[in-house]
mmCIF file of C-alpha atoms in Angstrom:
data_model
loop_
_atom_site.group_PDB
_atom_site.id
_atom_site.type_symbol
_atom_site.label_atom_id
_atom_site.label_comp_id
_atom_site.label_asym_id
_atom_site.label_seq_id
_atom_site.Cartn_x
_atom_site.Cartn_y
_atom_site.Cartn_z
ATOM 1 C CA UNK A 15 0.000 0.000 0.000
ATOM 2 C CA UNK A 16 2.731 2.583 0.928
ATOM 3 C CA UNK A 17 4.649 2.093 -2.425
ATOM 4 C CA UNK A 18 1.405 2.582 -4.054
ATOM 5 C CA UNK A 19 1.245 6.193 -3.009
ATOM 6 C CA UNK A 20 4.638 7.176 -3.077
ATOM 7 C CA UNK A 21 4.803 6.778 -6.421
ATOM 8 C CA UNK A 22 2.628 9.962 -6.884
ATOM 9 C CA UNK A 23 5.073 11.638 -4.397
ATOM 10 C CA UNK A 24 7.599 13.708 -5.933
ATOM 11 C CA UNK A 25 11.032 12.811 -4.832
ATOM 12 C CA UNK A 26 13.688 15.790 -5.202
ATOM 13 C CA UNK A 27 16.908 13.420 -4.210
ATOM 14 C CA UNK A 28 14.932 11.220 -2.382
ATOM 15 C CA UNK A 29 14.812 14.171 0.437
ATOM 16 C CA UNK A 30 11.390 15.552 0.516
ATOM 17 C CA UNK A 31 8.255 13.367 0.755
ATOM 18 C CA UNK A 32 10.382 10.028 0.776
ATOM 19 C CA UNK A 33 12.305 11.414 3.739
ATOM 20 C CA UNK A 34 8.962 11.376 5.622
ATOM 21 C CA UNK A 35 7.789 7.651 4.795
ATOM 22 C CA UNK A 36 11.152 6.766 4.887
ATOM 23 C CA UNK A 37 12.591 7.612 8.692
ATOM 24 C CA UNK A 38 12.911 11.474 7.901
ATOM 25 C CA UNK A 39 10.905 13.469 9.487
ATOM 26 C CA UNK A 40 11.903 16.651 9.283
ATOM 27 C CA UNK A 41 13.853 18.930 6.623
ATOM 28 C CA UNK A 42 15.285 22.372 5.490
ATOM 29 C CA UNK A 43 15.989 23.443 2.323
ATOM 30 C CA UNK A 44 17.379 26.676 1.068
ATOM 31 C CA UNK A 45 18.257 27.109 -2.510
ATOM 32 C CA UNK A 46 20.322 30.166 -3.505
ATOM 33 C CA UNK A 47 20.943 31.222 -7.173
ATOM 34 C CA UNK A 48 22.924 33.387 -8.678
ATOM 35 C CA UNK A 49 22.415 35.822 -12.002
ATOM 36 C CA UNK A 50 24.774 33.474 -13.884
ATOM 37 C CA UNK A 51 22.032 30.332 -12.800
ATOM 38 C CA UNK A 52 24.977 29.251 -10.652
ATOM 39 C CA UNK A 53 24.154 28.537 -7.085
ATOM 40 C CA UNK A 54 24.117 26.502 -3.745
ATOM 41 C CA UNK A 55 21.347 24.410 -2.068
ATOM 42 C CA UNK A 56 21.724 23.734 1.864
ATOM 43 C CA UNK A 57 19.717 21.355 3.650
ATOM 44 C CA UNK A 58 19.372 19.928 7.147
ATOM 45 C CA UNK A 59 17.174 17.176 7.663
ATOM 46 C CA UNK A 60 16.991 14.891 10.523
ATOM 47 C CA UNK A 61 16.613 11.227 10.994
ATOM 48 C CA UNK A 62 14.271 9.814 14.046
ATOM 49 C CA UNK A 63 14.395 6.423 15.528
ATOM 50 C CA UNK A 64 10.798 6.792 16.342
ATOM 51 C CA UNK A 65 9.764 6.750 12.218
ATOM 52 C CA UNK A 66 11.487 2.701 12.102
ATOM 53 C CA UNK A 67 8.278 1.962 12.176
ATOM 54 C CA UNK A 68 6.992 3.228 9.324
ATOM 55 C CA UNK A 69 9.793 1.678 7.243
ATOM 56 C CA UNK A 70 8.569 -1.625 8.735
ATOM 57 C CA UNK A 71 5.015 -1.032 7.857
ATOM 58 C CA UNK A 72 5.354 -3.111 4.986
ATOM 59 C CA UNK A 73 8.084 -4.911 5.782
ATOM 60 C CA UNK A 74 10.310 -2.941 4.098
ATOM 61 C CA UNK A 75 12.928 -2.075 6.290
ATOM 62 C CA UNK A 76 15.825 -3.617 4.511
ATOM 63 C CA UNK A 77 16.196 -1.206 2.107
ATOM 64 C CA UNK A 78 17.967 2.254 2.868
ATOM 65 C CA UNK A 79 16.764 4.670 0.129
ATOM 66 C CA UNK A 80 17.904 8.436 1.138
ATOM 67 C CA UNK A 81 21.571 9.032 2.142
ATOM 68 C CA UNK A 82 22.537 9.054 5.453
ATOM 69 C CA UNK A 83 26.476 9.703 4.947
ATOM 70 C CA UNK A 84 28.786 11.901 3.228
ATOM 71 C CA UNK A 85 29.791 8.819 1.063
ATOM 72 C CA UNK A 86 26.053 8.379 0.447
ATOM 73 C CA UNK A 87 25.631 11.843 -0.923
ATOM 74 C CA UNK A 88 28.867 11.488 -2.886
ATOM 75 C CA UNK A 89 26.963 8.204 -5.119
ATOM 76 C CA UNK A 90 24.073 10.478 -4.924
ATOM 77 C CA UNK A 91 25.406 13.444 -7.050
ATOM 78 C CA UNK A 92 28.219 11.243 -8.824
ATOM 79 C CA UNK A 93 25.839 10.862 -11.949
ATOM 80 C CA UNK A 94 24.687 14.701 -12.027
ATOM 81 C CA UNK A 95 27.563 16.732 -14.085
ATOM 82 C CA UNK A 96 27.992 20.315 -12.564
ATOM 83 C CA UNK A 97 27.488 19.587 -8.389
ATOM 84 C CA UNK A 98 29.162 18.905 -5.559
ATOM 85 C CA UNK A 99 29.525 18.879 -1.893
ATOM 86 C CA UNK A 100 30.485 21.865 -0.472
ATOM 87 C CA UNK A 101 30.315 20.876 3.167
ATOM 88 C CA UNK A 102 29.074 18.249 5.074
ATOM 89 C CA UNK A 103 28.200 17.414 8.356
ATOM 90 C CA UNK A 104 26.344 15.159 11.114
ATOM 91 C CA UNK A 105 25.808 14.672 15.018
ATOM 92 C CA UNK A 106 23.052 12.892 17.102
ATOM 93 C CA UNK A 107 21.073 14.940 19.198
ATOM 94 C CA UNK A 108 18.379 12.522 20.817
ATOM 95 C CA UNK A 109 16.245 11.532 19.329
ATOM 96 C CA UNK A 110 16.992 12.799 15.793
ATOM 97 C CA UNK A 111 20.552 12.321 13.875
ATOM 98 C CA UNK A 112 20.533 15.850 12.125
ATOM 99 C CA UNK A 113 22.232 16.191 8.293
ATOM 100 C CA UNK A 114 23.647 19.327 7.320
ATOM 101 C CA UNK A 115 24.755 19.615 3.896
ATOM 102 C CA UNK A 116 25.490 21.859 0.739
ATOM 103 C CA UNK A 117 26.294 21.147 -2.570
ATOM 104 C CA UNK A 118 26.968 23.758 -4.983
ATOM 105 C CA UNK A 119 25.921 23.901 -8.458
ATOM 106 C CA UNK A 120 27.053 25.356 -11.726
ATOM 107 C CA UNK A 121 23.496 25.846 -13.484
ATOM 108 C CA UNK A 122 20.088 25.059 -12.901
ATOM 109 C CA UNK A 123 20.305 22.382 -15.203
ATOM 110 C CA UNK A 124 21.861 20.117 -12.608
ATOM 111 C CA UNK A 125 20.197 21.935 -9.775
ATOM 112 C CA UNK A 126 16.991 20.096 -11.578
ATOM 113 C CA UNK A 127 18.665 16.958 -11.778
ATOM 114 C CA UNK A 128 19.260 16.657 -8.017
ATOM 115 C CA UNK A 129 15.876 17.557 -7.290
ATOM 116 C CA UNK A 130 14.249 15.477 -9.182
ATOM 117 C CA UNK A 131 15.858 12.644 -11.310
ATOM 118 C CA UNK A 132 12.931 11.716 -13.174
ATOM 119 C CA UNK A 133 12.688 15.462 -14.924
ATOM 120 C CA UNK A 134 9.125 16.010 -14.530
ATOM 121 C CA UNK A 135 8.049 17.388 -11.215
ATOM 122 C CA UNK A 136 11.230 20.034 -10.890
ATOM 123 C CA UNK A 137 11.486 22.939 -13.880
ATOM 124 C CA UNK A 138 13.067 25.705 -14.580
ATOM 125 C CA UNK A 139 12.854 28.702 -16.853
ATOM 126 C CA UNK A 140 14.654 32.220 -16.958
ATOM 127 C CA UNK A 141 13.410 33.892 -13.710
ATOM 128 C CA UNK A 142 11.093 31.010 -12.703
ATOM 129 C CA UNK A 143 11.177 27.630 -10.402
ATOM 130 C CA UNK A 144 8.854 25.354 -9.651
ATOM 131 C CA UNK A 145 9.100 22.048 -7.871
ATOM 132 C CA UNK A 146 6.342 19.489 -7.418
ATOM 133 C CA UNK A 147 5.861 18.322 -3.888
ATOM 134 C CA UNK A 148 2.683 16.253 -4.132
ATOM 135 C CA UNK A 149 0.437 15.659 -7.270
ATOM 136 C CA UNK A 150 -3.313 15.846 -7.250
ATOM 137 C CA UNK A 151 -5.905 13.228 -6.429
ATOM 138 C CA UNK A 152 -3.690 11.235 -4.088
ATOM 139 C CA UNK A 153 -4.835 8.143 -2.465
ATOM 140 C CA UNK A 154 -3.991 7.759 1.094
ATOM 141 C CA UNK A 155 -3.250 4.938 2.949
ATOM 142 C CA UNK A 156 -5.200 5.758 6.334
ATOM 143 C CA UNK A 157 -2.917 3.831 8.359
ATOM 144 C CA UNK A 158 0.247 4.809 7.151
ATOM 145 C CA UNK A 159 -1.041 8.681 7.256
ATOM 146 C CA UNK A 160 -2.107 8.214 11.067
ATOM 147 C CA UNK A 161 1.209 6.492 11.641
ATOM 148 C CA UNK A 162 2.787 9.526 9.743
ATOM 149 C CA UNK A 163 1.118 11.984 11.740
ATOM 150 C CA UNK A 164 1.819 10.514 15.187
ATOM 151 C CA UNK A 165 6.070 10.289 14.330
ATOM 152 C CA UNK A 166 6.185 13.156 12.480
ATOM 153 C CA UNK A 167 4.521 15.676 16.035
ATOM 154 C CA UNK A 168 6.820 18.630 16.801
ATOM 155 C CA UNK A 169 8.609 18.274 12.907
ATOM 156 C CA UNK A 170 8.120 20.817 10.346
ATOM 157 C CA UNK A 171 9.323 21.241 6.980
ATOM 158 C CA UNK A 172 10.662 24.444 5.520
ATOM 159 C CA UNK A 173 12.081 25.574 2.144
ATOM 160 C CA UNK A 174 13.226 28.933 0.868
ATOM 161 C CA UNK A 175 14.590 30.699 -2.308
ATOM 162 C CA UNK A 176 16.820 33.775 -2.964
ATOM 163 C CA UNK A 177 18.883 35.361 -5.714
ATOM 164 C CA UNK A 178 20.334 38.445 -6.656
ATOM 165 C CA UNK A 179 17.136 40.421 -7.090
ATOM 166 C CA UNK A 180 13.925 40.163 -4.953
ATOM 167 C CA UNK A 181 12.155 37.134 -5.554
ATOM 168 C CA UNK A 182 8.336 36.078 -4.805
ATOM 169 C CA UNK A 183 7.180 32.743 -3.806
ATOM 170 C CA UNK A 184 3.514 31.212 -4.545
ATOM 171 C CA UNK A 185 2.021 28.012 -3.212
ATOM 172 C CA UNK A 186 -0.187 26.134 -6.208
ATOM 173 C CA UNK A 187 -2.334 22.773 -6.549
ATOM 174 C CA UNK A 188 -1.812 20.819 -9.097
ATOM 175 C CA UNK A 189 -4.040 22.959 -11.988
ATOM 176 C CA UNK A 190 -1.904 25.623 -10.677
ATOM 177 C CA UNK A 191 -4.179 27.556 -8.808
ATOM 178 C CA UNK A 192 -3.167 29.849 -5.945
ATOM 179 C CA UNK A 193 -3.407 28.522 -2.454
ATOM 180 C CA UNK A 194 -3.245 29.830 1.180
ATOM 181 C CA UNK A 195 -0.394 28.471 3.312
ATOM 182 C CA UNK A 196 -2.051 27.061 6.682
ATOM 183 C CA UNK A 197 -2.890 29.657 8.873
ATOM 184 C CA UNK A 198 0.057 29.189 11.382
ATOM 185 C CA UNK A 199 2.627 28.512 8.666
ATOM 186 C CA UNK A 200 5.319 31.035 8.854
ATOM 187 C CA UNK A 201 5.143 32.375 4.858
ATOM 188 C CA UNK A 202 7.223 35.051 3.863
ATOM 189 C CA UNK A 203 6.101 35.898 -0.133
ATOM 190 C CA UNK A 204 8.403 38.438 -1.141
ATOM 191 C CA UNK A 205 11.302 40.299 -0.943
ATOM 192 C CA UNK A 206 15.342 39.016 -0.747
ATOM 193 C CA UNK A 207 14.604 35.826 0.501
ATOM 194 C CA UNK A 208 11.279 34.342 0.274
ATOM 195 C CA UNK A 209 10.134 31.109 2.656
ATOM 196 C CA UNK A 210 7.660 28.457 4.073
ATOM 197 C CA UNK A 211 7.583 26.762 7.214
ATOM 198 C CA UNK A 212 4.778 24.147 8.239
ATOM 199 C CA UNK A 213 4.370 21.150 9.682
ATOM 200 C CA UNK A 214 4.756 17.907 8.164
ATOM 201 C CA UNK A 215 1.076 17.078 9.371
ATOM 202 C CA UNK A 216 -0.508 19.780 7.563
ATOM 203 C CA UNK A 217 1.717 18.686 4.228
ATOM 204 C CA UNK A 218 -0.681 16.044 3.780
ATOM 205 C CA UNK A 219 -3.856 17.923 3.751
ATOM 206 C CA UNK A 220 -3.302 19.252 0.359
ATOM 207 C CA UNK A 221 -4.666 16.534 -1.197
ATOM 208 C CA UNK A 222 -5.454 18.634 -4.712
ATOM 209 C CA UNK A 223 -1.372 19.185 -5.373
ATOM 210 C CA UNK A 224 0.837 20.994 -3.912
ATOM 211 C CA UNK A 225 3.666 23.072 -6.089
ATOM 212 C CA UNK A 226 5.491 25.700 -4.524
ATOM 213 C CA UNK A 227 6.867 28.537 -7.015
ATOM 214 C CA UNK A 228 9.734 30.787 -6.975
ATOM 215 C CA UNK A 229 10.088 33.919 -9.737
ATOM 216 C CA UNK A 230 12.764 36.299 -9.060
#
């Protein structure tokens, strides 16, 4: 049941909605680009021992599937021309194992390719990103989004954009129309850096798409 919906998850590096299924349950990511389309993307995300279970739900524990090491992140970005690690670092603060990393990247062509290897839910044109976090009309699994919600308490997910001009940030569904950010999201729309910060629980209640948008 769980691999059923997660193949209408997108998965930018396996670090977003995977993460969360997958023993994740929290994450930061801040994308900066530069005129050129040069840039750097820095995330933290942290690993709990309280979201084994999920992996087990199915009785698919056995297989790993984000990276939980610098050497892990090196195979990661080994088949993606133009990026690299530009630091990297981890400690375990109870009961989370917290991920820093940034990788820095020449264009937005591989900038796309990290966050999303299958080059349909991440795109980019001059002045405009968009990334994919959930298509529409997903099917839940009840149990796995109860067990979700219970691991994931006190977790939020965040993601923000800047470049070298203002920039302005818009949260779609998947027909692209405009949506409101829950109401005690922290959502800054505009200006030198934009951002988002919910929590995972409320992630799941857009269950018509979710896109977020970045123009600068």
């Amino acid at each position: 049941m769980k691999n059923n919906m997660l193949k209408r998850l997108s998965v930018p590096c396996s670090l977003l909605f995977l993460l969360i299924f997958n023993s994740c349950i929290g994450l930061s990511m801040d994308i900066q680009m530069r005129k050129d389309g040069s840039g750097k993307i820095s995330m933290e995300y942290r690993v709990s021992k309280k979201a084994e279970a999920i992996g087990k739900f199915d009785g698919n524990e056995n297989w790993p599937i984000v990276p939980v090491g610098r050497a892990d992140f090196e195979r990661s970005i080994a088949r993606i021309p133009d990026i690299r690690i530009a630091s990297f670092s981890s400690s375990e603060r109870q009961p989370d194992v917290i991920t820093d990393v940034t990788l820095e990247f020449d264009n937005p062509q591989a900038l796309l390719k990290f966050l999303d290897p299958s080059g349909t839910k991440a795109h980019y044109n001059e002045g405009r990103l968009d990334i994919t976090l959930l298509e529409a009309d997903l099917k839940y699994d009840t149990d796995l989004l109860d067990l979700v919600r219970q691991v994931s308490a006190g977790y939020s997910f965040t993601v923000s954009f800047s470049a070298d001009s203002n920039s302005t940030m818009t949260i779609t569904d998947g027909t692209g129309k405009e949506i409101k950010p829950p109401a005690d999201s922290q959502f800054v729309q505009s200006g030198k850096k934009v951002s988002w910060s919910t929590r995972i629980s409320e992630i799941f209640n857009f269950t018509n798409g979710l896109v977020v948008n970045f123009n600068w």
